[in-house]
Structures are given as structure tokens and as C-alpha cells.
CSV table of C-alpha atoms in Angstrom, one decimal:
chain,number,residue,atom,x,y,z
D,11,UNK,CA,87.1,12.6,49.8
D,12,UNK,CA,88.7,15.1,51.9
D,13,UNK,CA,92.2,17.3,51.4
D,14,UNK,CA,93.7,19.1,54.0
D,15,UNK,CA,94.8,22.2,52.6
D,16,UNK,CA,97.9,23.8,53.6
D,17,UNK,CA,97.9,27.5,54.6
D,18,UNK,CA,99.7,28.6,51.9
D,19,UNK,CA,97.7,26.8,49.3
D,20,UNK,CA,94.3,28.0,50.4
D,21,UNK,CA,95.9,31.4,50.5
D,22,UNK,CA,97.1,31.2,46.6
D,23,UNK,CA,93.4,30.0,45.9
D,24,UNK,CA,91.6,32.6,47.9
D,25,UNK,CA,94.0,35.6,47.4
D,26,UNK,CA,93.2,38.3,50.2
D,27,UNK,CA,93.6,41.3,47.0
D,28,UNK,CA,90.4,40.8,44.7
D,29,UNK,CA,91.1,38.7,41.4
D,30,UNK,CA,89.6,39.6,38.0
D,31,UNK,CA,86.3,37.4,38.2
D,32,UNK,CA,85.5,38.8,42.0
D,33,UNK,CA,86.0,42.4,40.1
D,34,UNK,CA,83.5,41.6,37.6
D,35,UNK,CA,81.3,39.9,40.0
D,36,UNK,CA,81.3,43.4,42.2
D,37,UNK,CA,81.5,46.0,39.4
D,38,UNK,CA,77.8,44.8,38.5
D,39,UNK,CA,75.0,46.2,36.4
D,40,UNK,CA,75.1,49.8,34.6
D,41,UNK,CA,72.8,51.0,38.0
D,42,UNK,CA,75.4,49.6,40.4
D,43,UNK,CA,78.1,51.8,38.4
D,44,UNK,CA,76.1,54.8,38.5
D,45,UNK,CA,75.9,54.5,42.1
D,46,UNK,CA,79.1,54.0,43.0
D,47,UNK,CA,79.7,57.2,40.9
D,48,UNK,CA,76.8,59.0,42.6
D,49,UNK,CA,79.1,58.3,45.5
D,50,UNK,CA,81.7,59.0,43.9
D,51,UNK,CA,80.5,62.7,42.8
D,52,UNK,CA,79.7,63.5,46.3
D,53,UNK,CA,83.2,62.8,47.8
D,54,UNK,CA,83.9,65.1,45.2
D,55,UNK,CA,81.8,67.8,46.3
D,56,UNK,CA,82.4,67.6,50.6
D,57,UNK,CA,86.4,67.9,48.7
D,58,UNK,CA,85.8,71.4,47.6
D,59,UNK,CA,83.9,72.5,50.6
D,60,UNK,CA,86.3,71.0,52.9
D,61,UNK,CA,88.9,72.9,50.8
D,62,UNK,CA,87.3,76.7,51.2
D,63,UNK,CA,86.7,76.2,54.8
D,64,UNK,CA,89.4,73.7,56.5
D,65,UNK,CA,92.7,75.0,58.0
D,66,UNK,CA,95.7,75.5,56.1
D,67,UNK,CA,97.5,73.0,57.7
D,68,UNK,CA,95.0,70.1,56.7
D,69,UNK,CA,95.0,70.3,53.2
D,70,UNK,CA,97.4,67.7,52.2
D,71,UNK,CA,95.6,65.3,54.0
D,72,UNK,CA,91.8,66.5,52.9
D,73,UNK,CA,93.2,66.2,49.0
D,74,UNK,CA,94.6,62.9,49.5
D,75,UNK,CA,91.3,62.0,51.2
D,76,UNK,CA,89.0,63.7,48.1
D,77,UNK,CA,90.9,61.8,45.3
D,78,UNK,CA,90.6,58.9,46.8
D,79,UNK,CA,86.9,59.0,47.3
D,80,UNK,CA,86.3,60.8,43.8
D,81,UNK,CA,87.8,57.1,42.4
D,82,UNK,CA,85.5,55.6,44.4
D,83,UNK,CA,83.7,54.1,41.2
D,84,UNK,CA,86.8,52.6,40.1
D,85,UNK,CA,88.1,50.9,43.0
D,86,UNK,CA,85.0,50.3,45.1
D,87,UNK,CA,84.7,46.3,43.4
D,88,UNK,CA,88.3,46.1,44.4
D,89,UNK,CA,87.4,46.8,48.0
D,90,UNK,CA,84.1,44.8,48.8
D,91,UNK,CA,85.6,41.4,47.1
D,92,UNK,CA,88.6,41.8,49.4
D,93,UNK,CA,86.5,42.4,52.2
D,94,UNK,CA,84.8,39.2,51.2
D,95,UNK,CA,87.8,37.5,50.4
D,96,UNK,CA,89.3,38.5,54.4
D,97,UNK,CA,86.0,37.0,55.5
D,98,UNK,CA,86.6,33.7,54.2
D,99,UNK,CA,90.2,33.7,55.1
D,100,UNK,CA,90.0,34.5,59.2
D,101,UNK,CA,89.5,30.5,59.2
D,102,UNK,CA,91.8,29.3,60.5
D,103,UNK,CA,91.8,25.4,58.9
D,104,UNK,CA,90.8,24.6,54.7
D,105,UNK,CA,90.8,21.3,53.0
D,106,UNK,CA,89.9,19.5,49.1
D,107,UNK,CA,86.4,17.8,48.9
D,108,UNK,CA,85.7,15.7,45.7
D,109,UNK,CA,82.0,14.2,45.8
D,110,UNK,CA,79.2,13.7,43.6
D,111,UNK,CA,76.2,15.8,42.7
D,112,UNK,CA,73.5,14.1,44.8
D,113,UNK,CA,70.6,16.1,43.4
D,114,UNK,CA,69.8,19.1,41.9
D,115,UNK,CA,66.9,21.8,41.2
D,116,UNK,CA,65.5,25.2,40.2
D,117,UNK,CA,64.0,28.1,42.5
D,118,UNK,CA,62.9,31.5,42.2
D,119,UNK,CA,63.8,34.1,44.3
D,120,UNK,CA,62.9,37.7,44.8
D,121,UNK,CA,65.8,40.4,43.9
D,122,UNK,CA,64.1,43.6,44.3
D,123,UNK,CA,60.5,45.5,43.9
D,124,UNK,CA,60.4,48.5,41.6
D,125,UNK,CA,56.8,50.6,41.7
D,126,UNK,CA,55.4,52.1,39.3
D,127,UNK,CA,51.7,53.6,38.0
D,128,UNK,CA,50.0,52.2,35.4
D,129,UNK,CA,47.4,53.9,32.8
D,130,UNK,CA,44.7,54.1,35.5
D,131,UNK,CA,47.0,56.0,37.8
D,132,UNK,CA,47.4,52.8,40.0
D,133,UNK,CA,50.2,52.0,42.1
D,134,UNK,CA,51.8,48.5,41.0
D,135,UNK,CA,54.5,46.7,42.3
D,136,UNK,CA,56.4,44.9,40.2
D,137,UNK,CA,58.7,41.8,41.3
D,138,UNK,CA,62.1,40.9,40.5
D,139,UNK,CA,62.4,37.8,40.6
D,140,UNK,CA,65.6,35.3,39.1
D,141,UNK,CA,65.6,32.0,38.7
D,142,UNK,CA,68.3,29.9,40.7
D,143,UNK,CA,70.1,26.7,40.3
D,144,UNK,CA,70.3,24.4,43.6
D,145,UNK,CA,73.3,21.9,43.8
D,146,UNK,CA,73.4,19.1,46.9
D,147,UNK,CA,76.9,17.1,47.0
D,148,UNK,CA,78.3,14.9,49.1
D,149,UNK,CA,81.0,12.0,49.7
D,150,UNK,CA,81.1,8.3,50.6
D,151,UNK,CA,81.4,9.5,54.2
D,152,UNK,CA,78.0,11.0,54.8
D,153,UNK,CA,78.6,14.8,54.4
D,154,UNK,CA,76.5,16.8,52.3
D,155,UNK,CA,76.4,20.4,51.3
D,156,UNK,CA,74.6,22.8,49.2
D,157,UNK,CA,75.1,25.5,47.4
D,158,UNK,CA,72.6,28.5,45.6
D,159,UNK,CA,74.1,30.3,42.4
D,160,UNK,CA,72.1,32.0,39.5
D,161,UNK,CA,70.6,29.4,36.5
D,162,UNK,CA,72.7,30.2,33.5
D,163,UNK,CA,72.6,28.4,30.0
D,164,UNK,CA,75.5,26.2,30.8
D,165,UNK,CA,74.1,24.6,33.5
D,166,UNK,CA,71.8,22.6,31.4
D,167,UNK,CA,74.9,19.9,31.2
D,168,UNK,CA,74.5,19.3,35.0
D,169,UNK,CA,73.5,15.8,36.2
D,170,UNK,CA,73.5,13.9,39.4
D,171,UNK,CA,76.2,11.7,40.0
D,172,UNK,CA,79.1,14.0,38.0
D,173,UNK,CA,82.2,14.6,40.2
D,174,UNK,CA,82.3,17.8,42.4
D,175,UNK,CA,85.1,19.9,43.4
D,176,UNK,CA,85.4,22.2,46.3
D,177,UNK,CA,87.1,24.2,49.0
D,178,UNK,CA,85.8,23.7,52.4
D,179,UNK,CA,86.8,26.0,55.3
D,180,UNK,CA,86.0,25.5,59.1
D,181,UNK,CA,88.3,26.5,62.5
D,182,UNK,CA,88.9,22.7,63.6
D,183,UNK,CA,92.2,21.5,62.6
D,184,UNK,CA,90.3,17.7,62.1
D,185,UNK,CA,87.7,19.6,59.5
D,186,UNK,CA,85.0,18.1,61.5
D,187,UNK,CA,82.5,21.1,61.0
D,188,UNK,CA,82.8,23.2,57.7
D,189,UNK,CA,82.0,26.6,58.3
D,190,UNK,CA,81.8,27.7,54.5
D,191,UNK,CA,82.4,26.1,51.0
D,192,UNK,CA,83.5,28.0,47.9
D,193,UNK,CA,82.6,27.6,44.8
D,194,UNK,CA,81.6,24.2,42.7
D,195,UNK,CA,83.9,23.0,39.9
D,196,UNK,CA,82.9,20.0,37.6
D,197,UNK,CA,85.6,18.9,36.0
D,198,UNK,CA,84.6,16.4,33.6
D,199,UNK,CA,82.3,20.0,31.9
D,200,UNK,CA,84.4,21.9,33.4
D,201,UNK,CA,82.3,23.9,34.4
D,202,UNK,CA,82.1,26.4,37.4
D,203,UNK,CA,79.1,26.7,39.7
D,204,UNK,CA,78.6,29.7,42.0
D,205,UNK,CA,76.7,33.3,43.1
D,206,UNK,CA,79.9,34.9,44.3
D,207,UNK,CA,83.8,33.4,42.7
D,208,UNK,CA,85.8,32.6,45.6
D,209,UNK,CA,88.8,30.4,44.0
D,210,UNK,CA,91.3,31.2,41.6
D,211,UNK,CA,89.6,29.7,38.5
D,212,UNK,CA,93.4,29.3,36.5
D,213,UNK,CA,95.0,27.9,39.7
D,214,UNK,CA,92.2,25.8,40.9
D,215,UNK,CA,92.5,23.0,38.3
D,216,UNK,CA,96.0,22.7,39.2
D,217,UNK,CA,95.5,21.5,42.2
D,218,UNK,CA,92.7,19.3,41.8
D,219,UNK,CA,95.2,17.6,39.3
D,220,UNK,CA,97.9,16.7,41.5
D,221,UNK,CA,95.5,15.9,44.3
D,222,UNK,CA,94.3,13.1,41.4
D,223,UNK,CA,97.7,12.3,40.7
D,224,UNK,CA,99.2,11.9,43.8
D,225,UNK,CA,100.7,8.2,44.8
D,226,UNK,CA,98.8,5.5,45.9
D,227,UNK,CA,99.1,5.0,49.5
D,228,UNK,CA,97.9,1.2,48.9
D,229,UNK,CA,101.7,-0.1,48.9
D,230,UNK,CA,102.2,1.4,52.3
D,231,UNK,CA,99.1,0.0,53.7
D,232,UNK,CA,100.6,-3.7,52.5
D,233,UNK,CA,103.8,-3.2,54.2
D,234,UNK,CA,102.0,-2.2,57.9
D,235,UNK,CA,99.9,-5.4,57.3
D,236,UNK,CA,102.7,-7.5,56.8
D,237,UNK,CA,104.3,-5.7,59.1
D,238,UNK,CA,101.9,-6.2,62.1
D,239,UNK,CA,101.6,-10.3,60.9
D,240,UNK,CA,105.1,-10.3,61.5
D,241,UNK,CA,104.7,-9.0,65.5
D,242,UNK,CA,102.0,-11.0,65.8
D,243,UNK,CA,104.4,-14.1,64.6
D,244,UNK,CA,106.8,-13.1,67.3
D,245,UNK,CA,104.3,-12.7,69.7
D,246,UNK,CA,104.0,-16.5,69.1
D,247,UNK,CA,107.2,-17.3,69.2
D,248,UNK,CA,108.2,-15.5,72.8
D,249,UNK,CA,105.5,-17.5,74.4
D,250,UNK,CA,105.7,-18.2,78.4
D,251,UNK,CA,107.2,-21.4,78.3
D,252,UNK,CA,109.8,-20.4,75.7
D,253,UNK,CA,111.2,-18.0,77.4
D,254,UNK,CA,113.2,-19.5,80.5
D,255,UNK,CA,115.2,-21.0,77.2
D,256,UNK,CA,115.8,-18.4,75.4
D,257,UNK,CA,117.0,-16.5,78.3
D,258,UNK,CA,119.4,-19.1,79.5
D,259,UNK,CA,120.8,-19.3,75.8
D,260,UNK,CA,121.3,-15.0,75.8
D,261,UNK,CA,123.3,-15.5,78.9
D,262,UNK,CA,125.3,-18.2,77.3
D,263,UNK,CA,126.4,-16.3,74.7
D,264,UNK,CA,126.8,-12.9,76.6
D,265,UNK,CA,129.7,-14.9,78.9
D,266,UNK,CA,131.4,-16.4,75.9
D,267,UNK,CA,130.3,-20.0,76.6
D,268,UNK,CA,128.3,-20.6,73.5
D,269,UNK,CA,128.9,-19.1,70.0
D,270,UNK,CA,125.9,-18.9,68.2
D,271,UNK,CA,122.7,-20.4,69.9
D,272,UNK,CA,122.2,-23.7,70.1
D,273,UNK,CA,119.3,-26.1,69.3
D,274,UNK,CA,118.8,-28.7,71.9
């Protein structure tokens, strides 16, 4: 099944200012702080040579500059997960997919290489390498997607054929091509799949809810059908030979002759 998503609603689940989880997600490890702060520290340090040797008249502007890079550490995560968040939100058209989980499995991939030297004074290379959880969904319609996240211990709970939840993006007002899918929520576990967390994980919910909830449209579909067997009857009725009658009987009554039609 497939939403369209008003503008407004895909922009209250992928707000363009970075939400707590997308924070987390970009403060990362202790060595990703100390780099920002490596940053950070030389900001710092261009500041006060800036400041001995730039003209008078700039030095509003260069201190304004320097404290904002010396908080570079702080609100760095704030900035890349924006960024990210603008790059998901230049498209133009979003919409609501519930599917299944078609299939799953595990990978490996590489993260990073660190060398080092053993006791024999050898060079080694050692790889990173973290294990990753691979979802395939997909609809009675045919379309299928799949997304990468890293394995964590709740995923163990994950089994094909449990209901999946998504937001899919693409620039063609008919969502004929999806350009980019967020993250996977199960609701039944609920339980949230992804590498990067692109939705609002307390607003979400809500709308998968009311999407659930929503009217039947089968009522409506009743009324065209007996609507259309009722044109069809008419059709009938107004047949060739028919009509020289009725016709004659109109006139009748539009010149006063006749009051109500009659049946000869």
C-alpha cells in the first residue's frame, strides 16, 4: 500500500533542523568527538592570529567568526544531520508504504583499517569490519526495496512476513519511481530499523495510526457500481425505437396538451 503524503506532513516527519536521534547518530564515537574538537581547537588558534594581525575594522566580524568555529564540537552533529535532512527534503513528492518483510539476512562490511606492528616489528593491517542486517520489503503491487542498517540485539525478533512501515520520496507527483526510503518501522515489535534516523520516531506512529484507521472507501465503491447499473438501465430504456415516443410525449407536455405523460 501506498500514501501520498502531504507537504506538510513529510515536513513534520523529516524536520529540516536535526532531531535528537539524528544528534546522537552524528555526535558518534569518543574519536569522532575528539576530532571535531581537534577542529574545534584550530579555529581557535587562526582566531588569535587573525586577531594580532587583521585590521581594526574587522574584528567584530573575525570574533563572531572564532566563537563560532571554537563551538564547532558542539554544534557540528547539529549541522551534518540538517544537511542530510535538506538532502532528503529537495524532493519534491513523499508518500506512506506498508508491506511485508520479504526476506532478510546478515553481511559484513569493512569500516576502516588501522596498522599497526607486531612483536617481530611487522607491519599488520588490521580490519574493521561490522556486521549488517539486510531487510527486502515489498507490497501486493510488485515493488520492492531494501535497506542496510547495523545488526543490533533487537533485531533478533525480525521475521519475514511482519508488516513494514516507511517513507518513500521520489520527484513524480504519481510516486512512480522512489528516489529514497527512510527508515523501517515494525509496528507489531515496534521496532525501528535503520543506519541513519530520518523520521520523527514520536510522530511517526501517529501517522501510521490514522493512515490504519481511516474509513473504508468500500461504501463509496458500492454506490458508483450501483450507480453505473443505473446508466446502464437508462441506456436501455432510451433505446432507438423509443425515442420518436418519448419525444412526441415531451412536446405534449411542454405545449400544455398533456399533463403528466401518458401510457398508450
Amino acid at each position: 500500500m501506498l500514501v501520498p503524503l502531504t507537504r506538510e506532513k513529510f515536513s513534520q516527519l523529516i524536520p529540516l533542523v536535526a532531531t535528537s536521534q539524528q544528534y546522537k547518530y552524528y555526535w558518534g564515537k569518543f574519536p569522532d568527538f575528539l576530532q571535531r574538537l581537534l577542529i574545534s581547537v584550530v579555529i581557535a588558534a587562526v582566531y588569535v592570529l587573525l586577531k594580532v594581525f587583521v585590521m581594526p575594522g574587522f574584528g567584530p566580524i573575525v570574533f563572531v567568526l572564532g566563537l563560532i568555529g571554537a563551538f564547532y564540537w558542539l554544534w557540528g552533529p547539529v549541522f551534518w544531520a540538517s544537511m542530510r535532512n535538506a538532502k532528503c527534503r529537495r524532493y519534491k513528492y513523499s508518500g506512506f508504504f506498508r508491506g511485508r518483510i520479504l526476506d532478510w539476512w546478515i553481511t559484513e562490511e569493512l569500516v576502516g583499517k588501522q596498522e599497526t606492528v607486531d612483536s617481530k616489528g611487522d607491519l599488520v593491517i588490521v580490519e574493521n569490519r561490522e556486521k549488517r542486517i539486510n531487510l527486502e520489503v515489498g507490497d501486493e503491487t510488485g515493488f520492492t526495496a531494501q535497506l542496510t542498517a547495523p545488526l543490533r540485539v533487537e533485531h533478533k525478533v525480525i521475521a519475514r512476513g511482519q508488516k513494514a512501515e516507511m517513507v518513500v520520496m521520489s520527484n513524480r507527483p504519481d510516486l512512480s519511481r522512489i528516489e529514497e526510503i527512510s527508515d523501517i518501522y515494525i509496528p507489531s515489535r515496534d521496532l525501528w530499523v535503520s543506519d541513519y534516523p530520518y523520521l520523527r520516531r514520536d510522530f511517526f506512529p501517529e501517522v501510521s495510526r490514522r493512515i490504519r484507521d481511516r474509513p473504508s472507501q468500500r461504501p463509496r465503491s458500492r454506490r458508483l457500481e450501483e450507480e453505473e447499473q443505473e446508466y446502464r438501465e437508462n441506456r436501455v430504456s432510451d433505446r432507438p425505437s423509443q425515442r420518436p415516443r418519448r419525444r412526441r410525449l415531451e412536446e405534449e407536455r411542454e405545449r400544455g396538451r398533456g399533463g403528466e405523460w401518458e401510457t398508450r
